[in-house]
Amino acid sequence: MARLFRWLLRLTAGTILLGVLGAILVYFLAAQSLPEYNKEIALPGPTAPVEIVRDNANVPHIFGSFGASDEDVFFGLGYAHAQDRLWQMAVMRRTAQGRLSEVFGPRTVKTDSFLRRLDLYGAARSSVSSQSPEALRALTAYSAGVNARLQEVNENALGRGAPEMFLFNMPIAPWQPADSIAIMKLMAVQLSSNMQEEILRAQTSIALDDPKRLLDILPDAPGSGTATLPEYTRLFPGLDGLNLADPQYAALMPVAPRGLGGASNAWAAAPNRSAAGGTLLANDPHMNLTTPGTWYLARLELGTGGVIGGTIPGIPAVLTGRSQKMGWGLTSSYLDDQDLFIEKINPDNPQEYLTPNGYQEFTSRPSIVQIKGNAPLTLTLRWTENGPVLPGSLFDLASITPPGHVVSLGWTALSREDTSITAALDLMRSENVQQAIDAGEKFIAPSQNVTLADQETIALKTIGVMPDRDLRNQSQGRLPNQGWRSENRWQGRLPYAANPEFVSPSGGILGNTNNKLLERPFPNHVTYAWGDTQRINRWRKLMQGREVHTRDSFIEAQLDTVSYSAQTLLPLIGADLWFTGEAAADGTPERQRHIALSLLAEWNGEMNEHLPEPLIYASWVRALQKRLIEDDLGPLTDAYTRVEPLFLERVFRNVDGASAWCDVAQSAPIESCTDMARLALDDALVYISENYGSTLESLRWGDAHQATQDHEVLGDVPLLRYFVNIRQSTSGGDNTLQRGLTSGEEPEPFNNVHGAGYRGVYDFADPDSSVFIIATGQSGHFLSRYYDDMAQYWRRGEYIPMSLDENLARAAAVGVTRILPRD
């Protein structure tokens, strides 16, 4: 027995020793790819020495020496991006190319199939020749910088450039200008959401027995609008009910689920509304929260002066930021630049589809998807005159496609003469508002609202191509249309002058929270599905509450967590419940309801992470919406993952008979809205008790509202996920200015999955007092101290200096890389 014990002890010790040695080996291999920031190196590409000064937040300040050109500075940016975010860049490029399955196997085949059908990368390659000479030189120099880092990795055996490369065999081809254009197009895929809106509107139209109820749950933004829409089943009578498939998204699918297609805030103040007498600008673009994040901070010293702000690895431009003379910020415009077309197939020849001039052959070609560990998949890619044909298996398109038809997609981002990169570079170099507005004309997609401020002027301009639709369009772009009718087809593009523009407003303040900008008739309407109707009300109150603003008041607005939706909805849904309950014993449902209502009655709508009321409110309205719609929409209920505040408001105000949703059609009694509110509150309290505890006063919103900054590839890997994912308790909610959009999906429906990955506030009375922050850190390497060093600052609402002072950058630099030309 003693001998057996000794052998077991030796075996255990040996196992532990092997584990420790294995961990040391893994750490050693992974650590080889940690960038060295303090060095001098000779590399091919630059025409003169380039310096990359990393300030104490690891923000690279890139300078060319005497005799250097702007191209040398772009070379330095490419090198810095590849140092810190090589894996991220490689994955984004493969995504745009539709080549993920070569690395990740069958789980990404659906994603590759979609991107191949769009031919996004082919469009990017075709667009290279459309760039301005200056932009092409910048793209070429940037590519040389990326490739110089690749060469350095190979020559010095620097751990393949990123630790993920040891887990996945991902050969990296040299970077090319087309790759940067493709990543800009990939951003359009991530930020465009009209396709999903059309699909859901069509599905809801099919599911509803009463077509008049469609505009209750999917209303146009407040303001004058069209009262009716054609019934989808009348447009396509071959559809027989709604048959939904599995809604699961494929791995690494860049198309965001509905509601996650981009958002953002931006506002500006003219000198007469600024306490210091200079213009002010604040911007916080919202995207999916991931690790590493989308944004990367950088400063470029160009011939026109310094620029600093947020870049996206793979794209050689500061997309949101400032120079010494001007600032610019981005918000999603929600412009309707996508249309789905239902194409009728010739019953006698499936290779043809119907056009206004009769049947015509699809344009088609094969494409082979290589799949790791599996046989290759051969796709037949097809196009109509309206755009690429998408299979019914994607995004549940089969549920809205009648037999004998297919779906094609019209989209401005598929342009093969896309000059968006040229526009971004021209905007970055602009010296005043008018130059920046002029630069925006070349921007194709993704459509954005650009908020601008120079020394004297503030402005907002929508950039991106607006499709020119016929006045006779059957659904005005809100439902998939019959592709064979000429009135449904695009007539080209509207002139740039038709894009909304606001310059020097009389009130001295302008802003955008993805709200409706203006009221114009179709087809100049911009969109019917504006991104938000709630945050703008809180923003307006904060802006009007001060005669003049400061950098700090703009920061205060950026970090505001008061929910206008909660302030509006609670008096409506609780109108007949406040203080009406009888005395009840502790622990009973009646007592819990009384406590919940008492807490909410005293609450101001602040979605603070330390308070219980936000969790009670969010659970209540979520349960209420589900009760209102599930008997009418059935399995489609799950598509409405987040609360629709306008819908609940319409129902409880009985706008156009919307209170009909309160009655459960499948039950004999006639339920009132008060009944539904009471039942939903009980549902919410049961849910809270099962998941967070029954002591309501001690609940914390932040325990449920965790920011899920997860690694997109390694985030689900056991054990490893604890090293690569960042989870933090956060304030805010779906409709607060400090927006933390909830997932809406079990088992953690209140997780914060979409928010401000970048925040910047620029004060042109004292430009170097401007500040910015990103949500994670500069590095994509999980062993780097800069992987998550900004995450806590971001969570607490803190910022770092955004200075163009070279001496300040050098004073506390964490490293200086000097790149010399190699002969």
mmCIF file of C-alpha atoms in Angstrom, residues 475-594:
data_model
loop_
_atom_site.group_PDB
_atom_site.id
_atom_site.type_symbol
_atom_site.label_atom_id
_atom_site.label_comp_id
_atom_site.label_asym_id
_atom_site.label_seq_id
_atom_site.Cartn_x
_atom_site.Cartn_y
_atom_site.Cartn_z
ATOM 1 C CA SER A 475 -43.051 49.685 -50.270
ATOM 2 C CA GLN A 476 -40.852 52.798 -50.320
ATOM 3 C CA GLY A 477 -37.922 50.616 -49.316
ATOM 4 C CA ARG A 478 -39.506 49.162 -46.169
ATOM 5 C CA LEU A 479 -40.361 45.684 -47.462
ATOM 6 C CA PRO A 480 -38.753 43.362 -50.006
ATOM 7 C CA ASN A 481 -40.093 44.366 -53.412
ATOM 8 C CA GLN A 482 -40.952 42.676 -56.676
ATOM 9 C CA GLY A 483 -37.655 42.843 -58.533
ATOM 10 C CA TRP A 484 -39.207 42.652 -62.008
ATOM 11 C CA ARG A 485 -41.119 45.911 -61.725
ATOM 12 C CA SER A 486 -39.255 48.975 -63.003
ATOM 13 C CA GLU A 487 -40.761 51.280 -60.361
ATOM 14 C CA ASN A 488 -39.115 49.208 -57.606
ATOM 15 C CA ARG A 489 -35.634 49.413 -59.086
ATOM 16 C CA TRP A 490 -33.032 52.026 -58.202
ATOM 17 C CA GLN A 491 -32.733 54.896 -60.633
ATOM 18 C CA GLY A 492 -29.106 55.669 -59.719
ATOM 19 C CA ARG A 493 -27.939 57.866 -56.845
ATOM 20 C CA LEU A 494 -29.299 61.122 -55.474
ATOM 21 C CA PRO A 495 -27.009 64.147 -55.700
ATOM 22 C CA TYR A 496 -24.743 64.776 -52.722
ATOM 23 C CA ALA A 497 -26.581 68.059 -52.119
ATOM 24 C CA ALA A 498 -29.653 65.991 -51.156
ATOM 25 C CA ASN A 499 -27.820 64.527 -48.161
ATOM 26 C CA PRO A 500 -28.926 66.287 -44.956
ATOM 27 C CA GLU A 501 -26.717 69.210 -44.002
ATOM 28 C CA PHE A 502 -26.791 71.633 -41.073
ATOM 29 C CA VAL A 503 -24.221 74.429 -40.850
ATOM 30 C CA SER A 504 -23.939 77.069 -38.103
ATOM 31 C CA PRO A 505 -27.350 76.486 -36.450
ATOM 32 C CA SER A 506 -28.896 79.620 -34.942
ATOM 33 C CA GLY A 507 -29.050 78.039 -31.486
ATOM 34 C CA GLY A 508 -25.320 77.328 -31.513
ATOM 35 C CA ILE A 509 -25.762 73.622 -30.638
ATOM 36 C CA LEU A 510 -26.213 70.603 -32.889
ATOM 37 C CA GLY A 511 -26.033 66.876 -32.326
ATOM 38 C CA ASN A 512 -27.095 63.426 -33.349
ATOM 39 C CA THR A 513 -28.015 60.374 -31.303
ATOM 40 C CA ASN A 514 -29.153 58.382 -34.361
ATOM 41 C CA ASN A 515 -32.403 60.278 -34.135
ATOM 42 C CA LYS A 516 -34.582 61.461 -36.992
ATOM 43 C CA LEU A 517 -32.826 64.470 -38.526
ATOM 44 C CA LEU A 518 -35.540 65.935 -40.709
ATOM 45 C CA GLU A 519 -38.962 65.381 -42.247
ATOM 46 C CA ARG A 520 -38.813 64.994 -46.011
ATOM 47 C CA PRO A 521 -41.074 63.060 -48.334
ATOM 48 C CA PHE A 522 -39.973 59.823 -49.969
ATOM 49 C CA PRO A 523 -37.546 59.293 -51.748
ATOM 50 C CA ASN A 524 -35.533 62.083 -50.070
ATOM 51 C CA HIS A 525 -36.586 60.827 -46.633
ATOM 52 C CA VAL A 526 -33.192 59.207 -45.821
ATOM 53 C CA THR A 527 -34.837 56.312 -43.950
ATOM 54 C CA TYR A 528 -37.978 55.210 -42.145
ATOM 55 C CA ALA A 529 -36.033 53.130 -39.606
ATOM 56 C CA TRP A 530 -34.112 55.787 -37.692
ATOM 57 C CA GLY A 531 -31.918 54.248 -35.066
ATOM 58 C CA ASP A 532 -33.251 55.872 -31.909
ATOM 59 C CA THR A 533 -36.154 58.039 -30.817
ATOM 60 C CA GLN A 534 -35.369 58.164 -27.089
ATOM 61 C CA ARG A 535 -31.807 59.331 -26.368
ATOM 62 C CA ILE A 536 -32.374 62.586 -28.267
ATOM 63 C CA ASN A 537 -34.921 63.739 -25.663
ATOM 64 C CA ARG A 538 -32.458 63.389 -22.799
ATOM 65 C CA TRP A 539 -29.693 65.040 -24.871
ATOM 66 C CA ARG A 540 -31.936 67.997 -25.689
ATOM 67 C CA LYS A 541 -32.666 68.538 -21.997
ATOM 68 C CA LEU A 542 -28.980 68.451 -21.070
ATOM 69 C CA MET A 543 -28.027 70.852 -23.851
ATOM 70 C CA GLN A 544 -30.842 73.310 -23.112
ATOM 71 C CA GLY A 545 -30.143 73.213 -19.383
ATOM 72 C CA ARG A 546 -27.027 75.359 -19.813
ATOM 73 C CA GLU A 547 -26.506 78.702 -21.483
ATOM 74 C CA VAL A 548 -22.897 77.809 -22.232
ATOM 75 C CA HIS A 549 -21.042 74.507 -22.251
ATOM 76 C CA THR A 550 -17.596 73.300 -21.335
ATOM 77 C CA ARG A 551 -15.515 70.253 -22.049
ATOM 78 C CA ASP A 552 -16.680 68.852 -18.713
ATOM 79 C CA SER A 553 -20.386 69.422 -19.433
ATOM 80 C CA PHE A 554 -19.944 67.567 -22.735
ATOM 81 C CA ILE A 555 -18.272 64.722 -20.839
ATOM 82 C CA GLU A 556 -21.162 64.753 -18.355
ATOM 83 C CA ALA A 557 -23.636 64.345 -21.231
ATOM 84 C CA GLN A 558 -21.545 61.601 -22.797
ATOM 85 C CA LEU A 559 -21.629 59.650 -19.518
ATOM 86 C CA ASP A 560 -25.286 60.356 -18.648
ATOM 87 C CA THR A 561 -27.216 57.244 -17.584
ATOM 88 C CA VAL A 562 -30.769 58.576 -17.138
ATOM 89 C CA SER A 563 -33.273 56.661 -19.267
ATOM 90 C CA TYR A 564 -35.898 58.828 -20.941
ATOM 91 C CA SER A 565 -37.709 55.593 -21.840
ATOM 92 C CA ALA A 566 -38.022 54.605 -18.195
ATOM 93 C CA GLN A 567 -39.278 58.063 -17.241
ATOM 94 C CA THR A 568 -41.906 57.853 -20.008
ATOM 95 C CA LEU A 569 -43.025 54.242 -19.706
ATOM 96 C CA LEU A 570 -43.255 53.713 -15.943
ATOM 97 C CA PRO A 571 -46.069 56.272 -15.383
ATOM 98 C CA LEU A 572 -47.989 54.600 -18.223
ATOM 99 C CA ILE A 573 -47.624 50.934 -17.379
ATOM 100 C CA GLY A 574 -47.892 51.477 -13.624
ATOM 101 C CA ALA A 575 -50.699 54.045 -13.710
ATOM 102 C CA ASP A 576 -53.262 51.719 -12.121
ATOM 103 C CA LEU A 577 -50.792 49.847 -9.898
ATOM 104 C CA TRP A 578 -49.074 52.525 -7.803
ATOM 105 C CA PHE A 579 -49.939 52.201 -4.086
ATOM 106 C CA THR A 580 -53.046 50.106 -4.746
ATOM 107 C CA GLY A 581 -51.940 46.836 -3.137
ATOM 108 C CA GLU A 582 -53.279 45.608 0.162
ATOM 109 C CA ALA A 583 -51.062 44.674 3.102
ATOM 110 C CA ALA A 584 -49.252 41.393 2.499
ATOM 111 C CA ALA A 585 -46.920 39.158 4.465
ATOM 112 C CA ASP A 586 -43.191 39.139 3.779
ATOM 113 C CA GLY A 587 -42.136 36.737 1.051
ATOM 114 C CA THR A 588 -45.480 36.665 -0.722
ATOM 115 C CA PRO A 589 -45.805 37.697 -4.371
ATOM 116 C CA GLU A 590 -48.065 40.570 -3.333
ATOM 117 C CA ARG A 591 -45.436 41.871 -0.912
ATOM 118 C CA GLN A 592 -42.705 41.622 -3.569
ATOM 119 C CA ARG A 593 -44.887 43.550 -5.989
ATOM 120 C CA HIS A 594 -45.489 46.233 -3.360
#
